[in-house]
JSON list of C-alpha atoms in Angstrom, two decimals:
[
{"chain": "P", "resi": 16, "resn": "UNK", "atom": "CA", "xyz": [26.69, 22.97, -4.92]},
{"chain": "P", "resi": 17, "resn": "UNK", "atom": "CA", "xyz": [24.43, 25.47, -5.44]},
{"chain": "P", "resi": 18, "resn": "UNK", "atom": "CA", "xyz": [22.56, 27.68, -2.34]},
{"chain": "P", "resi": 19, "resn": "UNK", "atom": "CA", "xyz": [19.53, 25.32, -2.97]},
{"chain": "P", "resi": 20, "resn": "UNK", "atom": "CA", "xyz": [18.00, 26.23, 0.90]},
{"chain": "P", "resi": 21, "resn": "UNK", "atom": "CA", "xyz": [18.68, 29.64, 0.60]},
{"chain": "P", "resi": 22, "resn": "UNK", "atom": "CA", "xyz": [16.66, 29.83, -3.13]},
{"chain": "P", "resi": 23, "resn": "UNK", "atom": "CA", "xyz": [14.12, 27.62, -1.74]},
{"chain": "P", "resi": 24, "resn": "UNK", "atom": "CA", "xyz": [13.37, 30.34, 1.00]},
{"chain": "P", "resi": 25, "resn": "UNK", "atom": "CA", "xyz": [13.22, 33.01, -1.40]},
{"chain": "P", "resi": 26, "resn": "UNK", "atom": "CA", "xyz": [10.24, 31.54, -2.81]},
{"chain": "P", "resi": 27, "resn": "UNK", "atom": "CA", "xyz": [12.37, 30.22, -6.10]},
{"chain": "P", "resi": 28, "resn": "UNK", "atom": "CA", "xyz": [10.83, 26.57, -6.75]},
{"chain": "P", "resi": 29, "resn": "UNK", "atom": "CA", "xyz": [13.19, 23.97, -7.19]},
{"chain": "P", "resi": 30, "resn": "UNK", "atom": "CA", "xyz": [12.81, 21.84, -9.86]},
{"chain": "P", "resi": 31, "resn": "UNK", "atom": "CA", "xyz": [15.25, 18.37, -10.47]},
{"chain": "P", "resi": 32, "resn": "UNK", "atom": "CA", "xyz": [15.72, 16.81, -13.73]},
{"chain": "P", "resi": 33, "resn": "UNK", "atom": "CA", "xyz": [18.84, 15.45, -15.72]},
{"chain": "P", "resi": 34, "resn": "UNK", "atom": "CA", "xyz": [21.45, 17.09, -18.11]},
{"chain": "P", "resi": 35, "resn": "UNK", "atom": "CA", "xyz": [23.04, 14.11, -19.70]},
{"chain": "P", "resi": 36, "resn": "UNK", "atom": "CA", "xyz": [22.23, 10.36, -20.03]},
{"chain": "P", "resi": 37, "resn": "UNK", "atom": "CA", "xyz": [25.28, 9.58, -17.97]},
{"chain": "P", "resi": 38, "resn": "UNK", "atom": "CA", "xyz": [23.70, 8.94, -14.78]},
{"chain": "P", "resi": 39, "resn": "UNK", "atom": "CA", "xyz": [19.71, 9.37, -14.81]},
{"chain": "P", "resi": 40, "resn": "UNK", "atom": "CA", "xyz": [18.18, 8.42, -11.79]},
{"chain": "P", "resi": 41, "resn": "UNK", "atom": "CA", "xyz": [16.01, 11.49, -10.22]},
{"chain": "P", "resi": 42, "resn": "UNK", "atom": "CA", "xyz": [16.18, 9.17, -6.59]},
{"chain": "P", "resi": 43, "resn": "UNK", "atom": "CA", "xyz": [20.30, 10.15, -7.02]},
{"chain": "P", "resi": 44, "resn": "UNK", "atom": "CA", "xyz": [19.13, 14.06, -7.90]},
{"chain": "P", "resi": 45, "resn": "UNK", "atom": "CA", "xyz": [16.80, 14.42, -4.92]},
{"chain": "P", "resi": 46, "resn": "UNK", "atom": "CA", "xyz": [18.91, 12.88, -2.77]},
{"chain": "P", "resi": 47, "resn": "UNK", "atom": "CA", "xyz": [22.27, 14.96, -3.73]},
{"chain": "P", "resi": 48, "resn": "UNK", "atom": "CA", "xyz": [19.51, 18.30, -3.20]},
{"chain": "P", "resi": 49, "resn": "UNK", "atom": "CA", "xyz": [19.35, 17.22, 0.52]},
{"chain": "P", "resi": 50, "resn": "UNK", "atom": "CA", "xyz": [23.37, 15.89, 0.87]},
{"chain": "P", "resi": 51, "resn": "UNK", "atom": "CA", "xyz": [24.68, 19.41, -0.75]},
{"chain": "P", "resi": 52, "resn": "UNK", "atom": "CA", "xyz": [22.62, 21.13, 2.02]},
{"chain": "P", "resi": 53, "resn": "UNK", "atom": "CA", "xyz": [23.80, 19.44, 4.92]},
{"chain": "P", "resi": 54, "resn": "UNK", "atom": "CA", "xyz": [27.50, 19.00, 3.19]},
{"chain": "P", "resi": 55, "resn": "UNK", "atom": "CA", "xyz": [27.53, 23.15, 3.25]},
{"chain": "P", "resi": 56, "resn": "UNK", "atom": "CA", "xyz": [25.52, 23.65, 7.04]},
{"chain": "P", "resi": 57, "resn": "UNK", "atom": "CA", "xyz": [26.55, 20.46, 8.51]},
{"chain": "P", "resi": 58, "resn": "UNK", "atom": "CA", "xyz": [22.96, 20.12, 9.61]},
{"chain": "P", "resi": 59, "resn": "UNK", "atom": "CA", "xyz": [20.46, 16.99, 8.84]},
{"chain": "P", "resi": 60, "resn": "UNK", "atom": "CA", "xyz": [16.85, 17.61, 7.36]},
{"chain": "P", "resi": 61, "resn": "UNK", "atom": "CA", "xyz": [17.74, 20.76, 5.58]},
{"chain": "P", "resi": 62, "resn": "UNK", "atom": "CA", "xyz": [14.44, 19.65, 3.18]},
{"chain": "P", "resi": 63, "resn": "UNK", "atom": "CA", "xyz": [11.49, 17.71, 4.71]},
{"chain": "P", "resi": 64, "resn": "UNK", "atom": "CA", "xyz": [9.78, 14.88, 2.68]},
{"chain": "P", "resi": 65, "resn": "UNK", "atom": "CA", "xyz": [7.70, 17.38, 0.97]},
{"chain": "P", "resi": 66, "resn": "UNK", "atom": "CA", "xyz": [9.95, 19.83, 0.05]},
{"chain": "P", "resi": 67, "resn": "UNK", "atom": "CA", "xyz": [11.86, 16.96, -1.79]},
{"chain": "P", "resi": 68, "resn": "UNK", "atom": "CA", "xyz": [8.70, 15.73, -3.36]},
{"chain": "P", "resi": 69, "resn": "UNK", "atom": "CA", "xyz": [7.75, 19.30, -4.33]},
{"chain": "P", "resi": 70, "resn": "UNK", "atom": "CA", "xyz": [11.16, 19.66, -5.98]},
{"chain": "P", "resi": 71, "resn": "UNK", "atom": "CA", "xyz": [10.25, 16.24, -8.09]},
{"chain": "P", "resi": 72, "resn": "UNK", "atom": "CA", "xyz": [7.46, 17.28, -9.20]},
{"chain": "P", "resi": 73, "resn": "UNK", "atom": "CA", "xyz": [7.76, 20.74, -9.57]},
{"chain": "P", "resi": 74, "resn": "UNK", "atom": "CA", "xyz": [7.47, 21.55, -13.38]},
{"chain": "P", "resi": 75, "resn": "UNK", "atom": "CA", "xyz": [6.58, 25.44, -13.61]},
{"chain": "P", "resi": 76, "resn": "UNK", "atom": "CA", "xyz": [10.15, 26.08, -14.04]},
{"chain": "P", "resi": 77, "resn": "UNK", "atom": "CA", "xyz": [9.49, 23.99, -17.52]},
{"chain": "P", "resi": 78, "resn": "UNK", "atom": "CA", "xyz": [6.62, 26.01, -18.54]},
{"chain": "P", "resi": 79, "resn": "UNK", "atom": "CA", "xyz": [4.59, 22.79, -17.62]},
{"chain": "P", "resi": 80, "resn": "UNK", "atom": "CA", "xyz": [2.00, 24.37, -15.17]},
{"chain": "P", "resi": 81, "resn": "UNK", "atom": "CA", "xyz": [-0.47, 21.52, -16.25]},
{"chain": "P", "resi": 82, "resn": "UNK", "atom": "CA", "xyz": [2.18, 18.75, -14.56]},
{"chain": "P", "resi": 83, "resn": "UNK", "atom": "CA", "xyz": [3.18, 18.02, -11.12]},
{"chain": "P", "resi": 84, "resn": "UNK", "atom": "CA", "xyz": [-0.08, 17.13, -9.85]},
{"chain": "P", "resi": 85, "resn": "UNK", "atom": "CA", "xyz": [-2.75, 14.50, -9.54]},
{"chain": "P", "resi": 86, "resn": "UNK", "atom": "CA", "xyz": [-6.26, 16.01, -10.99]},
{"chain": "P", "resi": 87, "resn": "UNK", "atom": "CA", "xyz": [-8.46, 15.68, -13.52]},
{"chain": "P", "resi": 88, "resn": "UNK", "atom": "CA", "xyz": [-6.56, 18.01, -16.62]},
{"chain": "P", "resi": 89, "resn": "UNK", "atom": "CA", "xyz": [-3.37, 17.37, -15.48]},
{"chain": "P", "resi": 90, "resn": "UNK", "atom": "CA", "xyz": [-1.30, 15.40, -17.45]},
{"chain": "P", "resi": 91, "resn": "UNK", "atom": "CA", "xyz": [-0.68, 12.35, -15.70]},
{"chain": "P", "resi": 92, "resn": "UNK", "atom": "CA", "xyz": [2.84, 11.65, -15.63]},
{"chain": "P", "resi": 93, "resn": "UNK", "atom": "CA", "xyz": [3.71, 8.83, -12.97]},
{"chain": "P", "resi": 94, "resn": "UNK", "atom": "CA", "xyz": [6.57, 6.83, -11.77]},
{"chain": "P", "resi": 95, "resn": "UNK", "atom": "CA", "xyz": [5.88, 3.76, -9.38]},
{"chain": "P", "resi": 96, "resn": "UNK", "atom": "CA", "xyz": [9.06, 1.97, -7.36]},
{"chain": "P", "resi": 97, "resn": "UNK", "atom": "CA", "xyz": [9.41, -1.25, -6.14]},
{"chain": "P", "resi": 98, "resn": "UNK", "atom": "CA", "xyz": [9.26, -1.56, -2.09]},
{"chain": "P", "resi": 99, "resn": "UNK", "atom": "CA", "xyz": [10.63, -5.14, -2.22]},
{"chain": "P", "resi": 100, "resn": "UNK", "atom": "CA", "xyz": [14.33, -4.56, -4.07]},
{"chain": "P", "resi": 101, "resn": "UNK", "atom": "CA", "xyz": [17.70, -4.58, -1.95]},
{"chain": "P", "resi": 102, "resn": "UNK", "atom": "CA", "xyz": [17.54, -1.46, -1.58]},
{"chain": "P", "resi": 103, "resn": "UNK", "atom": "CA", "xyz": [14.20, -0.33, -0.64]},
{"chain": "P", "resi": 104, "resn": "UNK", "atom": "CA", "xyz": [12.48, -3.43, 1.43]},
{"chain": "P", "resi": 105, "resn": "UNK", "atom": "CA", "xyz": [11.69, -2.13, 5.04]},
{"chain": "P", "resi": 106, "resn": "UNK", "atom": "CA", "xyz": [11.62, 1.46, 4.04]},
{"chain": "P", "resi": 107, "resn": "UNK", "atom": "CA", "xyz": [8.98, 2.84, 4.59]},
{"chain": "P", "resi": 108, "resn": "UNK", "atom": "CA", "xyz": [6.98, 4.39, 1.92]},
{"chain": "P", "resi": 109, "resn": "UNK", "atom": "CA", "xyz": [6.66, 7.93, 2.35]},
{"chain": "P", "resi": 110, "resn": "UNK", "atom": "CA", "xyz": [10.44, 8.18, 2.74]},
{"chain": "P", "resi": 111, "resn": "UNK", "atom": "CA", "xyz": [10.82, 5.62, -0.64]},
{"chain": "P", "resi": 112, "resn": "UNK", "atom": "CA", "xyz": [13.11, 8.68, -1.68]},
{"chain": "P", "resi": 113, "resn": "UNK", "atom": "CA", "xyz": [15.96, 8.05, 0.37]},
{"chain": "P", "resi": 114, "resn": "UNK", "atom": "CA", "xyz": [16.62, 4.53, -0.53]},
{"chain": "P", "resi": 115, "resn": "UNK", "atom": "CA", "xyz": [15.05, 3.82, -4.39]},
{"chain": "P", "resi": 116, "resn": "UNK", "atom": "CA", "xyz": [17.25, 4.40, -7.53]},
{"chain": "P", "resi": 117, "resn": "UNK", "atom": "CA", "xyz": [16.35, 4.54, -11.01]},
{"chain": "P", "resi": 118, "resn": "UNK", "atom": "CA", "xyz": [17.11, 0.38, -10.97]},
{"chain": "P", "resi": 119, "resn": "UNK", "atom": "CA", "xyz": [13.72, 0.37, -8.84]},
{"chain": "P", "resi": 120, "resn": "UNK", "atom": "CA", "xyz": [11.67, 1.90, -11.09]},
{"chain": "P", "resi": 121, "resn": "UNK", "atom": "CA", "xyz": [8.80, -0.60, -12.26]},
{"chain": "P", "resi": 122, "resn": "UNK", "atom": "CA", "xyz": [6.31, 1.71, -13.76]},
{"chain": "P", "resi": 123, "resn": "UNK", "atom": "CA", "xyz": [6.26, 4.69, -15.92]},
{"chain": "P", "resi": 124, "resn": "UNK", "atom": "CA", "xyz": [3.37, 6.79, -17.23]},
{"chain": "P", "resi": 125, "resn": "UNK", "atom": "CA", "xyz": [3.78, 9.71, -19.57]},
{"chain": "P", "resi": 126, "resn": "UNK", "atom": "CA", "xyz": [0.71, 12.22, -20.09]},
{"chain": "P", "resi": 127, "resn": "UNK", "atom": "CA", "xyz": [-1.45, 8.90, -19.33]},
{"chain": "P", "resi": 128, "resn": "UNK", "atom": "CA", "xyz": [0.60, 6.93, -21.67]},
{"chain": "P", "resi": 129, "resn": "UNK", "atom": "CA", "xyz": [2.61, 4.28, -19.90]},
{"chain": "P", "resi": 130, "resn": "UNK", "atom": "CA", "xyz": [6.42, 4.26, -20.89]},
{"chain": "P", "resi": 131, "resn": "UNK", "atom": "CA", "xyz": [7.73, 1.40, -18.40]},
{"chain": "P", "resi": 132, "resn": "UNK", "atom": "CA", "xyz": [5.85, -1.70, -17.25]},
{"chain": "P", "resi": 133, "resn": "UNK", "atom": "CA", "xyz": [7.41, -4.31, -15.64]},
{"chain": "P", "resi": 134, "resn": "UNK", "atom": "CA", "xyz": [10.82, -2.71, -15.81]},
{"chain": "P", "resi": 135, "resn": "UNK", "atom": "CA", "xyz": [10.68, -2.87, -19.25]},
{"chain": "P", "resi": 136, "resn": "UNK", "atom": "CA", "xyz": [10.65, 0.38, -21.87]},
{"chain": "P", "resi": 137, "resn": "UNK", "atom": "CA", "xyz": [7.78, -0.15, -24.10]},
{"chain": "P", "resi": 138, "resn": "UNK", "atom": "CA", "xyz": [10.43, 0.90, -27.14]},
{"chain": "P", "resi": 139, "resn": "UNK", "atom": "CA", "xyz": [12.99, -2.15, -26.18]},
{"chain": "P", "resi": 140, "resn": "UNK", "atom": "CA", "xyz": [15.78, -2.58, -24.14]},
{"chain": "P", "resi": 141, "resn": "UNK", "atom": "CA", "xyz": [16.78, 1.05, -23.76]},
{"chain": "P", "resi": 142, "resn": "UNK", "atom": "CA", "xyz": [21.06, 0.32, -23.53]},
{"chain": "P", "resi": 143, "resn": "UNK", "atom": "CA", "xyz": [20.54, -1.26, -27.05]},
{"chain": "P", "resi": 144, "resn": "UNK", "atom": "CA", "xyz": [18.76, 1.22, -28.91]},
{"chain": "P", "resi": 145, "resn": "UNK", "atom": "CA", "xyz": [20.95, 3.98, -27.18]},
{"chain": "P", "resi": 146, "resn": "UNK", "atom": "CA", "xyz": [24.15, 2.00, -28.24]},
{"chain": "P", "resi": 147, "resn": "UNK", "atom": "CA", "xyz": [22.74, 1.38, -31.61]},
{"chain": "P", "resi": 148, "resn": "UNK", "atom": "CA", "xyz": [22.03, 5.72, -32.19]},
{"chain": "P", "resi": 149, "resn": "UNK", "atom": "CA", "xyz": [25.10, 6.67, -30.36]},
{"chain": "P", "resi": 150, "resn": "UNK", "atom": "CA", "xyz": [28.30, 4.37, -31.84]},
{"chain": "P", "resi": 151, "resn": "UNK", "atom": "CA", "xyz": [27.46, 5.87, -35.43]},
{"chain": "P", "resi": 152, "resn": "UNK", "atom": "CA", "xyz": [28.27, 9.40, -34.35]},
{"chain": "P", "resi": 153, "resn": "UNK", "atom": "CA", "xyz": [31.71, 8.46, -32.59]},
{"chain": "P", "resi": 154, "resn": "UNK", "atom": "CA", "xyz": [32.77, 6.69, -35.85]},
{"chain": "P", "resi": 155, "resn": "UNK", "atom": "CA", "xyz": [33.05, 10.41, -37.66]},
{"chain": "P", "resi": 156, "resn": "UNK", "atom": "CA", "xyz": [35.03, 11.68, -35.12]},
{"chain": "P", "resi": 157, "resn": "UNK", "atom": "CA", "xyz": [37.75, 8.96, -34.92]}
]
């Protein structure tokens, strides 16, 4: 656990992605941002809504200063959750972060380009293809 609050305060931005395809799911990162801080102060609300968001969309630290936004030049990249799953129904929106996971994700766009529609990867069914690139490489190391 990293001194996340502390940085944040400093003026470092805070930006949340994923190192390996074990567990991708930036509803899991955002939230563990927030559960770190109050595991270390014992305190609730160490980051409001918007420092949460911020740290979601933040994508300076990526040399990206043309992402993170919504304006004209920008380049558009989008997620959109369902508000009707197990998980999320009766949350309410603004705090969509505290109950979504990846499995809620219905909509993806990438640089205007849309990725995910319907819960579907415009590529295929993402496990397969993974499986399919993946298994080859483990066979040359048994």
């Amino acid at each position: 656990m990293g001194p996340a609050r502390r940085l944040s305060d400093a003026g470092a931005p805070l930006s949340l992605g994923s190192d390996q395809h074990a567990v991708i799911d930036l509803f899991e990162e955002v939230r563990a941002l927030e559960m770190h801080e109050r595991l270390m102060s014992h305190e609730r609300g160490r980051f409001t809504l918007t420092g949460l968001h911020q740290a979601l969309v933040a994508h300076g630290s990526l040399a990206w200063p043309d992402a993170g936004a919504l304006a004209r030049g920008m380049r558009a990249d989008l997620v959109a959750a369902a508000t009707d799953s197990a998980r999320t129904a009766g949350s309410d929106p603004a705090q969509i972060v505290y109950s979504a996971t990846a499995a809620d994700v219905h909509t993806v766009i990438r640089d205007g380009e849309m990725v995910v529609e319907g819960g579907r990867h415009v590529l295929g069914d993402v496990g397969t293809l993974l499986t399919e690139a993946i298994d080859p490489l483990w066979e040359g190391l048994a």
